[in-house]
Amino acid sequence: MGLTGDTHFIALPILFIALFIFGQSFGPGAQGMTMATLSYPTELRGLGSGWGQGTTRIGSILGFYLFPVVLSIGGIYTTFLVLTIVPVIGLIATILIKWEPIGTDVEKEEEQEFESDKSFSKKSEVYH
C-alpha cells in the first residue's frame, strides 16, 4: 500500500480520505467565502468575494502543477515539508492579523476611515 508497505489495512486510507472530505465540507472549505463576504462593505462584496475565489482557484491550479515538480526535484520528504510550510505561513498571518468580522459593522468602519481621510486632507491644506 504505497509508502507504508502492504501491512496496513485498506480501510485506513479510505478513513483518512473520508475525514478530509468531511472536514472540507463542514469546516473551512464551506466557510472560506463567508469570511470574504463578511470582510467587505456592501458595494465591494461581490468584488471581494470574487477576488477570494480567484486566489483560491489560482492556488489550486499552482498546487496541481507544482506538486509533481517539487516531488521530482526534492523527493517525498521535501514535498511534505513544503506542504507543511504553506499552511504554517497562513496560520502565522492569521494570528498576527487578529481581525474578527463577526459582530463588526464594516459599513461603519468604512465611514470612519473616510471621515479620518477627509480630516487629514483638511489638516494638510491648512499647513500648505
mmCIF file of N, CA and C in Angstrom:
data_model
loop_
_atom_site.group_PDB
_atom_site.id
_atom_site.type_symbol
_atom_site.label_atom_id
_atom_site.label_comp_id
_atom_site.label_asym_id
_atom_site.label_seq_id
_atom_site.Cartn_x
_atom_site.Cartn_y
_atom_site.Cartn_z
ATOM 1 N N MET A 1 0.847 -1.179 0.000
ATOM 2 C CA MET A 1 0.000 0.000 0.000
ATOM 3 C C MET A 1 0.890 1.238 0.000
ATOM 4 N N GLY A 2 1.394 1.622 -1.117
ATOM 5 C CA GLY A 2 2.151 2.857 -1.249
ATOM 6 C C GLY A 2 3.439 2.856 -0.463
ATOM 7 N N LEU A 3 3.670 3.938 0.300
ATOM 8 C CA LEU A 3 4.913 4.106 1.034
ATOM 9 C C LEU A 3 4.971 3.278 2.311
ATOM 10 N N THR A 4 3.834 2.864 2.814
ATOM 11 C CA THR A 4 3.813 2.161 4.097
ATOM 12 C C THR A 4 3.962 0.656 3.943
ATOM 13 N N GLY A 5 3.991 0.152 2.752
ATOM 14 C CA GLY A 5 4.073 -1.288 2.550
ATOM 15 C C GLY A 5 2.689 -1.907 2.543
ATOM 16 N N ASP A 6 2.632 -3.204 2.519
ATOM 17 C CA ASP A 6 1.344 -3.904 2.462
ATOM 18 C C ASP A 6 0.824 -4.289 3.837
ATOM 19 N N THR A 7 1.377 -3.726 4.894
ATOM 20 C CA THR A 7 0.998 -4.157 6.228
ATOM 21 C C THR A 7 -0.271 -3.491 6.737
ATOM 22 N N HIS A 8 -0.679 -2.373 6.157
ATOM 23 C CA HIS A 8 -1.857 -1.657 6.657
ATOM 24 C C HIS A 8 -3.117 -2.095 5.918
ATOM 25 N N PHE A 9 -4.175 -2.039 6.638
ATOM 26 C CA PHE A 9 -5.471 -2.406 6.108
ATOM 27 C C PHE A 9 -5.957 -1.321 5.149
ATOM 28 N N ILE A 10 -6.681 -1.656 4.117
ATOM 29 C CA ILE A 10 -7.150 -0.717 3.098
ATOM 30 C C ILE A 10 -8.130 0.311 3.667
ATOM 31 N N ALA A 11 -8.775 0.005 4.769
ATOM 32 C CA ALA A 11 -9.760 0.914 5.337
ATOM 33 C C ALA A 11 -9.111 2.171 5.923
ATOM 34 N N LEU A 12 -7.860 2.102 6.326
ATOM 35 C CA LEU A 12 -7.190 3.261 6.923
ATOM 36 C C LEU A 12 -7.062 4.425 5.931
ATOM 37 N N PRO A 13 -6.548 4.216 4.721
ATOM 38 C CA PRO A 13 -6.518 5.341 3.771
ATOM 39 C C PRO A 13 -7.909 5.838 3.401
ATOM 40 N N ILE A 14 -8.861 4.933 3.297
ATOM 41 C CA ILE A 14 -10.232 5.338 2.978
ATOM 42 C C ILE A 14 -10.794 6.185 4.113
ATOM 43 N N LEU A 15 -10.505 5.827 5.347
ATOM 44 C CA LEU A 15 -10.946 6.614 6.500
ATOM 45 C C LEU A 15 -10.342 8.010 6.476
ATOM 46 N N PHE A 16 -9.053 8.116 6.154
ATOM 47 C CA PHE A 16 -8.401 9.423 6.101
ATOM 48 C C PHE A 16 -8.995 10.302 4.994
ATOM 49 N N ILE A 17 -9.271 9.714 3.850
ATOM 50 C CA ILE A 17 -9.887 10.472 2.766
ATOM 51 C C ILE A 17 -11.292 10.926 3.172
ATOM 52 N N ALA A 18 -12.043 10.050 3.813
ATOM 53 C CA ALA A 18 -13.393 10.404 4.258
ATOM 54 C C ALA A 18 -13.342 11.532 5.288
ATOM 55 N N LEU A 19 -12.391 11.473 6.220
ATOM 56 C CA LEU A 19 -12.247 12.546 7.214
ATOM 57 C C LEU A 19 -11.860 13.867 6.556
ATOM 58 N N PHE A 20 -10.997 13.809 5.555
ATOM 59 C CA PHE A 20 -10.607 15.015 4.832
ATOM 60 C C PHE A 20 -11.804 15.643 4.132
ATOM 61 N N ILE A 21 -12.584 14.825 3.427
ATOM 62 C CA ILE A 21 -13.755 15.341 2.717
ATOM 63 C C ILE A 21 -14.775 15.895 3.711
ATOM 64 N N PHE A 22 -14.971 15.198 4.826
ATOM 65 C CA PHE A 22 -15.897 15.686 5.858
ATOM 66 C C PHE A 22 -15.428 17.036 6.389
ATOM 67 N N GLY A 23 -14.126 17.152 6.668
ATOM 68 C CA GLY A 23 -13.590 18.410 7.192
ATOM 69 C C GLY A 23 -13.720 19.553 6.205
ATOM 70 N N GLN A 24 -13.516 19.287 4.934
ATOM 71 C CA GLN A 24 -13.644 20.332 3.926
ATOM 72 C C GLN A 24 -15.099 20.715 3.697
ATOM 73 N N SER A 25 -16.003 19.758 3.800
ATOM 74 C CA SER A 25 -17.411 20.043 3.536
ATOM 75 C C SER A 25 -18.073 20.801 4.676
ATOM 76 N N PHE A 26 -17.666 20.521 5.896
ATOM 77 C CA PHE A 26 -18.323 21.139 7.045
ATOM 78 C C PHE A 26 -17.412 22.106 7.785
ATOM 79 N N GLY A 27 -16.206 22.249 7.358
ATOM 80 C CA GLY A 27 -15.262 23.105 8.055
ATOM 81 C C GLY A 27 -14.829 24.282 7.211
ATOM 82 N N PRO A 28 -13.535 24.469 7.076
ATOM 83 C CA PRO A 28 -13.037 25.670 6.408
ATOM 84 C C PRO A 28 -13.374 25.742 4.929
ATOM 85 N N GLY A 29 -13.527 24.612 4.265
ATOM 86 C CA GLY A 29 -13.836 24.642 2.836
ATOM 87 C C GLY A 29 -15.174 25.311 2.553
ATOM 88 N N ALA A 30 -16.185 24.954 3.314
ATOM 89 C CA ALA A 30 -17.516 25.523 3.107
ATOM 90 C C ALA A 30 -17.614 26.943 3.639
ATOM 91 N N GLN A 31 -16.820 27.286 4.628
ATOM 92 C CA GLN A 31 -16.910 28.593 5.271
ATOM 93 C C GLN A 31 -15.905 29.608 4.736
ATOM 94 N N GLY A 32 -15.051 29.197 3.804
ATOM 95 C CA GLY A 32 -13.997 30.072 3.319
ATOM 96 C C GLY A 32 -14.503 31.382 2.740
ATOM 97 N N MET A 33 -15.546 31.345 1.967
ATOM 98 C CA MET A 33 -16.052 32.572 1.354
ATOM 99 C C MET A 33 -16.944 33.368 2.302
ATOM 100 N N THR A 34 -17.357 32.770 3.405
ATOM 101 C CA THR A 34 -18.125 33.516 4.391
ATOM 102 C C THR A 34 -17.277 34.632 4.979
ATOM 103 N N MET A 35 -16.014 34.341 5.279
ATOM 104 C CA MET A 35 -15.116 35.365 5.815
ATOM 105 C C MET A 35 -14.902 36.477 4.789
ATOM 106 N N ALA A 36 -14.737 36.121 3.524
ATOM 107 C CA ALA A 36 -14.555 37.139 2.490
ATOM 108 C C ALA A 36 -15.802 38.007 2.369
ATOM 109 N N THR A 37 -16.974 37.392 2.447
ATOM 110 C CA THR A 37 -18.214 38.141 2.347
ATOM 111 C C THR A 37 -18.384 39.086 3.519
ATOM 112 N N LEU A 38 -18.053 38.646 4.719
ATOM 113 C CA LEU A 38 -18.195 39.492 5.903
ATOM 114 C C LEU A 38 -17.141 40.594 5.980
ATOM 115 N N SER A 39 -16.080 40.476 5.220
ATOM 116 C CA SER A 39 -14.963 41.391 5.338
ATOM 117 C C SER A 39 -15.092 42.642 4.482
ATOM 118 N N TYR A 40 -16.053 42.682 3.587
ATOM 119 C CA TYR A 40 -16.164 43.809 2.670
ATOM 120 C C TYR A 40 -17.470 44.549 2.863
ATOM 121 N N PRO A 41 -17.461 45.875 2.641
ATOM 122 C CA PRO A 41 -18.720 46.621 2.634
ATOM 123 C C PRO A 41 -19.599 46.160 1.468
ATOM 124 N N THR A 42 -20.863 46.514 1.523
ATOM 125 C CA THR A 42 -21.838 46.011 0.566
ATOM 126 C C THR A 42 -21.446 46.285 -0.881
ATOM 127 N N GLU A 43 -20.978 47.494 -1.180
ATOM 128 C CA GLU A 43 -20.690 47.818 -2.573
ATOM 129 C C GLU A 43 -19.439 47.111 -3.105
ATOM 130 N N LEU A 44 -18.600 46.584 -2.229
ATOM 131 C CA LEU A 44 -17.399 45.867 -2.661
ATOM 132 C C LEU A 44 -17.488 44.359 -2.428
ATOM 133 N N ARG A 45 -18.595 43.893 -1.901
ATOM 134 C CA ARG A 45 -18.711 42.491 -1.501
ATOM 135 C C ARG A 45 -18.553 41.529 -2.673
ATOM 136 N N GLY A 46 -19.164 41.820 -3.807
ATOM 137 C CA GLY A 46 -19.040 40.948 -4.967
ATOM 138 C C GLY A 46 -17.612 40.902 -5.487
ATOM 139 N N LEU A 47 -16.968 42.062 -5.544
ATOM 140 C CA LEU A 47 -15.582 42.125 -5.999
ATOM 141 C C LEU A 47 -14.657 41.389 -5.031
ATOM 142 N N GLY A 48 -14.859 41.592 -3.732
ATOM 143 C CA GLY A 48 -14.016 40.934 -2.730
ATOM 144 C C GLY A 48 -14.198 39.428 -2.719
ATOM 145 N N SER A 49 -15.433 38.979 -2.824
ATOM 146 C CA SER A 49 -15.681 37.535 -2.860
ATOM 147 C C SER A 49 -15.113 36.919 -4.133
ATOM 148 N N GLY A 50 -15.241 37.631 -5.240
ATOM 149 C CA GLY A 50 -14.666 37.147 -6.492
ATOM 150 C C GLY A 50 -13.148 37.071 -6.422
ATOM 151 N N TRP A 51 -12.535 38.076 -5.786
ATOM 152 C CA TRP A 51 -11.084 38.061 -5.612
ATOM 153 C C TRP A 51 -10.683 36.863 -4.753
ATOM 154 N N GLY A 52 -11.444 36.591 -3.698
ATOM 155 C CA GLY A 52 -11.162 35.428 -2.849
ATOM 156 C C GLY A 52 -11.276 34.122 -3.608
ATOM 157 N N GLN A 53 -12.327 33.983 -4.413
ATOM 158 C CA GLN A 53 -12.492 32.771 -5.221
ATOM 159 C C GLN A 53 -11.376 32.639 -6.249
ATOM 160 N N GLY A 54 -10.986 33.761 -6.839
ATOM 161 C CA GLY A 54 -9.918 33.731 -7.831
ATOM 162 C C GLY A 54 -8.588 33.282 -7.247
ATOM 163 N N THR A 55 -8.236 33.809 -6.078
ATOM 164 C CA THR A 55 -6.977 33.406 -5.462
ATOM 165 C C THR A 55 -7.026 31.945 -5.024
ATOM 166 N N THR A 56 -8.195 31.477 -4.598
ATOM 167 C CA THR A 56 -8.338 30.072 -4.236
ATOM 168 C C THR A 56 -8.112 29.172 -5.445
ATOM 169 N N ARG A 57 -8.669 29.555 -6.560
ATOM 170 C CA ARG A 57 -8.534 28.725 -7.769
ATOM 171 C C ARG A 57 -7.121 28.793 -8.345
ATOM 172 N N ILE A 58 -6.496 29.960 -8.282
ATOM 173 C CA ILE A 58 -5.104 30.058 -8.734
ATOM 174 C C ILE A 58 -4.212 29.184 -7.859
ATOM 175 N N GLY A 59 -4.440 29.212 -6.546
ATOM 176 C CA GLY A 59 -3.671 28.352 -5.651
ATOM 177 C C GLY A 59 -3.879 26.882 -5.949
ATOM 178 N N SER A 60 -5.094 26.521 -6.288
ATOM 179 C CA SER A 60 -5.387 25.130 -6.628
ATOM 180 C C SER A 60 -4.666 24.708 -7.904
ATOM 181 N N ILE A 61 -4.685 25.562 -8.894
ATOM 182 C CA ILE A 61 -4.004 25.256 -10.153
ATOM 183 C C ILE A 61 -2.498 25.155 -9.928
ATOM 184 N N LEU A 62 -1.928 26.119 -9.200
ATOM 185 C CA LEU A 62 -0.495 26.072 -8.925
ATOM 186 C C LEU A 62 -0.114 24.834 -8.123
ATOM 187 N N GLY A 63 -0.968 24.448 -7.186
ATOM 188 C CA GLY A 63 -0.696 23.251 -6.395
ATOM 189 C C GLY A 63 -0.654 21.997 -7.245
ATOM 190 N N PHE A 64 -1.621 21.868 -8.158
ATOM 191 C CA PHE A 64 -1.623 20.700 -9.044
ATOM 192 C C PHE A 64 -0.413 20.681 -9.971
ATOM 193 N N TYR A 65 0.051 21.867 -10.349
ATOM 194 C CA TYR A 65 1.212 21.923 -11.231
ATOM 195 C C TYR A 65 2.513 21.718 -10.454
ATOM 196 N N LEU A 66 2.647 22.378 -9.302
ATOM 197 C CA LEU A 66 3.924 22.364 -8.583
ATOM 198 C C LEU A 66 4.157 21.108 -7.749
ATOM 199 N N PHE A 67 3.109 20.410 -7.342
ATOM 200 C CA PHE A 67 3.297 19.209 -6.522
ATOM 201 C C PHE A 67 4.192 18.181 -7.215
ATOM 202 N N PRO A 68 3.912 17.782 -8.462
ATOM 203 C CA PRO A 68 4.803 16.804 -9.093
ATOM 204 C C PRO A 68 6.197 17.361 -9.373
ATOM 205 N N VAL A 69 6.293 18.667 -9.616
ATOM 206 C CA VAL A 69 7.603 19.271 -9.869
ATOM 207 C C VAL A 69 8.466 19.191 -8.615
ATOM 208 N N VAL A 70 7.906 19.616 -7.479
ATOM 209 C CA VAL A 70 8.652 19.566 -6.215
ATOM 210 C C VAL A 70 8.951 18.117 -5.834
ATOM 211 N N LEU A 71 8.006 17.222 -6.084
ATOM 212 C CA LEU A 71 8.215 15.806 -5.791
ATOM 213 C C LEU A 71 9.366 15.226 -6.604
ATOM 214 N N SER A 72 9.454 15.576 -7.875
ATOM 215 C CA SER A 72 10.537 15.029 -8.705
ATOM 216 C C SER A 72 11.883 15.666 -8.380
ATOM 217 N N ILE A 73 11.875 16.925 -7.963
ATOM 218 C CA ILE A 73 13.140 17.603 -7.654
ATOM 219 C C ILE A 73 13.652 17.230 -6.264
ATOM 220 N N GLY A 74 12.766 17.280 -5.278
ATOM 221 C CA GLY A 74 13.227 17.138 -3.899
ATOM 222 C C GLY A 74 12.901 15.837 -3.211
ATOM 223 N N GLY A 75 12.034 15.041 -3.776
ATOM 224 C CA GLY A 75 11.645 13.808 -3.113
ATOM 225 C C GLY A 75 10.443 14.005 -2.213
ATOM 226 N N ILE A 76 10.010 12.921 -1.612
ATOM 227 C CA ILE A 76 8.768 12.935 -0.833
ATOM 228 C C ILE A 76 8.893 13.763 0.445
ATOM 229 N N TYR A 77 10.042 13.710 1.109
ATOM 230 C CA TYR A 77 10.187 14.434 2.372
ATOM 231 C C TYR A 77 10.216 15.941 2.155
ATOM 232 N N THR A 78 10.907 16.394 1.130
ATOM 233 C CA THR A 78 10.922 17.821 0.813
ATOM 234 C C THR A 78 9.540 18.292 0.392
ATOM 235 N N THR A 79 8.833 17.475 -0.355
ATOM 236 C CA THR A 79 7.484 17.835 -0.786
ATOM 237 C C THR A 79 6.569 18.014 0.414
ATOM 238 N N PHE A 80 6.626 17.088 1.356
ATOM 239 C CA PHE A 80 5.782 17.227 2.546
ATOM 240 C C PHE A 80 6.225 18.389 3.422
ATOM 241 N N LEU A 81 7.498 18.715 3.416
ATOM 242 C CA LEU A 81 7.972 19.885 4.143
ATOM 243 C C LEU A 81 7.384 21.153 3.539
ATOM 244 N N VAL A 82 7.397 21.253 2.210
ATOM 245 C CA VAL A 82 6.802 22.408 1.536
ATOM 246 C C VAL A 82 5.301 22.462 1.811
ATOM 247 N N LEU A 83 4.634 21.311 1.762
ATOM 248 C CA LEU A 83 3.196 21.271 2.032
ATOM 249 C C LEU A 83 2.865 21.619 3.481
ATOM 250 N N THR A 84 3.829 21.487 4.369
ATOM 251 C CA THR A 84 3.621 21.867 5.768
ATOM 252 C C THR A 84 3.887 23.348 5.980
ATOM 253 N N ILE A 85 4.866 23.896 5.283
ATOM 254 C CA ILE A 85 5.245 25.297 5.475
ATOM 255 C C ILE A 85 4.139 26.247 5.018
ATOM 256 N N VAL A 86 3.488 25.957 3.925
ATOM 257 C CA VAL A 86 2.474 26.864 3.383
ATOM 258 C C VAL A 86 1.322 27.105 4.374
ATOM 259 N N PRO A 87 0.700 26.082 4.971
ATOM 260 C CA PRO A 87 -0.347 26.360 5.953
ATOM 261 C C PRO A 87 0.182 27.043 7.219
ATOM 262 N N VAL A 88 1.429 26.768 7.580
ATOM 263 C CA VAL A 88 2.005 27.430 8.752
ATOM 264 C C VAL A 88 2.128 28.931 8.498
ATOM 265 N N ILE A 89 2.489 29.320 7.283
ATOM 266 C CA ILE A 89 2.545 30.744 6.934
ATOM 267 C C ILE A 89 1.147 31.361 7.061
ATOM 268 N N GLY A 90 0.124 30.655 6.581
ATOM 269 C CA GLY A 90 -1.251 31.135 6.738
ATOM 270 C C GLY A 90 -1.663 31.248 8.197
ATOM 271 N N LEU A 91 -1.255 30.288 9.018
ATOM 272 C CA LEU A 91 -1.558 30.330 10.447
ATOM 273 C C LEU A 91 -0.896 31.534 11.104
ATOM 274 N N ILE A 92 0.359 31.781 10.786
ATOM 275 C CA ILE A 92 1.076 32.928 11.354
ATOM 276 C C ILE A 92 0.408 34.237 10.935
ATOM 277 N N ALA A 93 0.015 34.341 9.662
ATOM 278 C CA ALA A 93 -0.676 35.554 9.199
ATOM 279 C C ALA A 93 -1.995 35.740 9.939
ATOM 280 N N THR A 94 -2.727 34.662 10.153
ATOM 281 C CA THR A 94 -3.998 34.745 10.865
ATOM 282 C C THR A 94 -3.794 35.175 12.312
ATOM 283 N N ILE A 95 -2.784 34.651 12.959
ATOM 284 C CA ILE A 95 -2.504 35.017 14.348
ATOM 285 C C ILE A 95 -2.082 36.477 14.445
ATOM 286 N N LEU A 96 -1.301 36.955 13.495
ATOM 287 C CA LEU A 96 -0.821 38.335 13.539
ATOM 288 C C LEU A 96 -1.905 39.353 13.201
ATOM 289 N N ILE A 97 -2.802 39.016 12.290
ATOM 290 C CA ILE A 97 -3.823 39.981 11.864
ATOM 291 C C ILE A 97 -4.889 40.163 12.942
ATOM 292 N N LYS A 98 -5.415 39.103 13.485
ATOM 293 C CA LYS A 98 -6.409 39.125 14.573
ATOM 294 C C LYS A 98 -7.618 40.006 14.273
ATOM 295 N N TRP A 99 -8.144 39.923 13.069
ATOM 296 C CA TRP A 99 -9.336 40.688 12.740
ATOM 297 C C TRP A 99 -10.524 39.753 12.695
ATOM 298 N N GLU A 100 -11.562 40.087 13.430
ATOM 299 C CA GLU A 100 -12.752 39.248 13.519
ATOM 300 C C GLU A 100 -13.933 40.012 12.942
ATOM 301 N N PRO A 101 -14.471 39.591 11.787
ATOM 302 C CA PRO A 101 -15.575 40.326 11.174
ATOM 303 C C PRO A 101 -16.931 40.072 11.819
ATOM 304 N N ILE A 102 -17.067 39.022 12.622
ATOM 305 C CA ILE A 102 -18.355 38.717 13.243
ATOM 306 C C ILE A 102 -18.672 39.816 14.260
ATOM 307 N N GLY A 103 -19.840 40.415 14.122
ATOM 308 C CA GLY A 103 -20.251 41.471 15.042
ATOM 309 C C GLY A 103 -19.654 42.826 14.704
ATOM 310 N N THR A 104 -18.894 42.925 13.631
ATOM 311 C CA THR A 104 -18.294 44.183 13.210
ATOM 312 C C THR A 104 -19.096 44.743 12.052
ATOM 313 N N ASP A 105 -19.432 46.021 12.126
ATOM 314 C CA ASP A 105 -20.153 46.666 11.029
ATOM 315 C C ASP A 105 -19.133 47.263 10.069
ATOM 316 N N VAL A 106 -18.873 46.575 8.969
ATOM 317 C CA VAL A 106 -17.861 47.044 8.026
ATOM 318 C C VAL A 106 -18.289 48.330 7.337
ATOM 319 N N GLU A 107 -19.584 48.598 7.286
ATOM 320 C CA GLU A 107 -20.062 49.855 6.699
ATOM 321 C C GLU A 107 -19.620 51.036 7.568
ATOM 322 N N LYS A 108 -19.720 50.907 8.890
ATOM 323 C CA LYS A 108 -19.286 51.984 9.792
ATOM 324 C C LYS A 108 -17.777 52.151 9.773
ATOM 325 N N GLU A 109 -17.044 51.050 9.674
ATOM 326 C CA GLU A 109 -15.588 51.144 9.594
ATOM 327 C C GLU A 109 -15.178 51.949 8.371
ATOM 328 N N GLU A 110 -15.846 51.715 7.253
ATOM 329 C CA GLU A 110 -15.511 52.438 6.029
ATOM 330 C C GLU A 110 -15.829 53.925 6.188
ATOM 331 N N GLU A 111 -16.971 54.251 6.824
ATOM 332 C CA GLU A 111 -17.324 55.657 7.041
ATOM 333 C C GLU A 111 -16.313 56.345 7.944
ATOM 334 N N GLN A 112 -15.863 55.654 8.995
ATOM 335 C CA GLN A 112 -14.880 56.235 9.898
ATOM 336 C C GLN A 112 -13.556 56.470 9.175
ATOM 337 N N GLU A 113 -13.136 55.541 8.350
ATOM 338 C CA GLU A 113 -11.897 55.728 7.599
ATOM 339 C C GLU A 113 -12.026 56.876 6.617
ATOM 340 N N PHE A 114 -13.187 56.999 5.974
ATOM 341 C CA PHE A 114 -13.406 58.080 5.026
ATOM 342 C C PHE A 114 -13.370 59.422 5.747
ATOM 343 N N GLU A 115 -14.009 59.510 6.923
ATOM 344 C CA GLU A 115 -14.009 60.755 7.681
ATOM 345 C C GLU A 115 -12.607 61.113 8.165
ATOM 346 N N SER A 116 -11.837 60.121 8.597
ATOM 347 C CA SER A 116 -10.472 60.410 9.036
ATOM 348 C C SER A 116 -9.603 60.852 7.858
ATOM 349 N N ASP A 117 -9.854 60.305 6.665
ATOM 350 C CA ASP A 117 -9.116 60.741 5.477
ATOM 351 C C ASP A 117 -9.484 62.174 5.119
ATOM 352 N N LYS A 118 -10.773 62.533 5.261
ATOM 353 C CA LYS A 118 -11.190 63.898 4.970
ATOM 354 C C LYS A 118 -10.561 64.869 5.960
ATOM 355 N N SER A 119 -10.542 64.506 7.248
ATOM 356 C CA SER A 119 -9.958 65.408 8.239
ATOM 357 C C SER A 119 -8.455 65.530 8.037
ATOM 358 N N PHE A 120 -7.790 64.468 7.598
ATOM 359 C CA PHE A 120 -6.362 64.525 7.335
ATOM 360 C C PHE A 120 -6.075 65.458 6.158
ATOM 361 N N SER A 121 -6.914 65.372 5.104
ATOM 362 C CA SER A 121 -6.687 66.239 3.943
ATOM 363 C C SER A 121 -6.962 67.693 4.294
ATOM 364 N N LYS A 122 -7.933 67.969 5.181
ATOM 365 C CA LYS A 122 -8.193 69.346 5.620
ATOM 366 C C LYS A 122 -7.017 69.882 6.421
ATOM 367 N N LYS A 123 -6.413 69.041 7.292
ATOM 368 C CA LYS A 123 -5.259 69.473 8.061
ATOM 369 C C LYS A 123 -4.078 69.765 7.158
ATOM 370 N N SER A 124 -3.889 68.954 6.128
ATOM 371 C CA SER A 124 -2.751 69.175 5.231
ATOM 372 C C SER A 124 -2.950 70.431 4.405
ATOM 373 N N GLU A 125 -4.232 70.803 4.108
ATOM 374 C CA GLU A 125 -4.490 72.047 3.373
ATOM 375 C C GLU A 125 -4.162 73.253 4.224
ATOM 376 N N VAL A 126 -4.377 73.152 5.538
ATOM 377 C CA VAL A 126 -4.082 74.266 6.443
ATOM 378 C C VAL A 126 -2.587 74.539 6.468
ATOM 379 N N TYR A 127 -1.775 73.530 6.431
ATOM 380 C CA TYR A 127 -0.334 73.702 6.514
ATOM 381 C C TYR A 127 0.284 74.167 5.202
ATOM 382 N N HIS A 128 -0.421 74.056 4.084
ATOM 383 C CA HIS A 128 0.157 74.483 2.812
ATOM 384 C C HIS A 128 -0.121 75.897 2.559
#
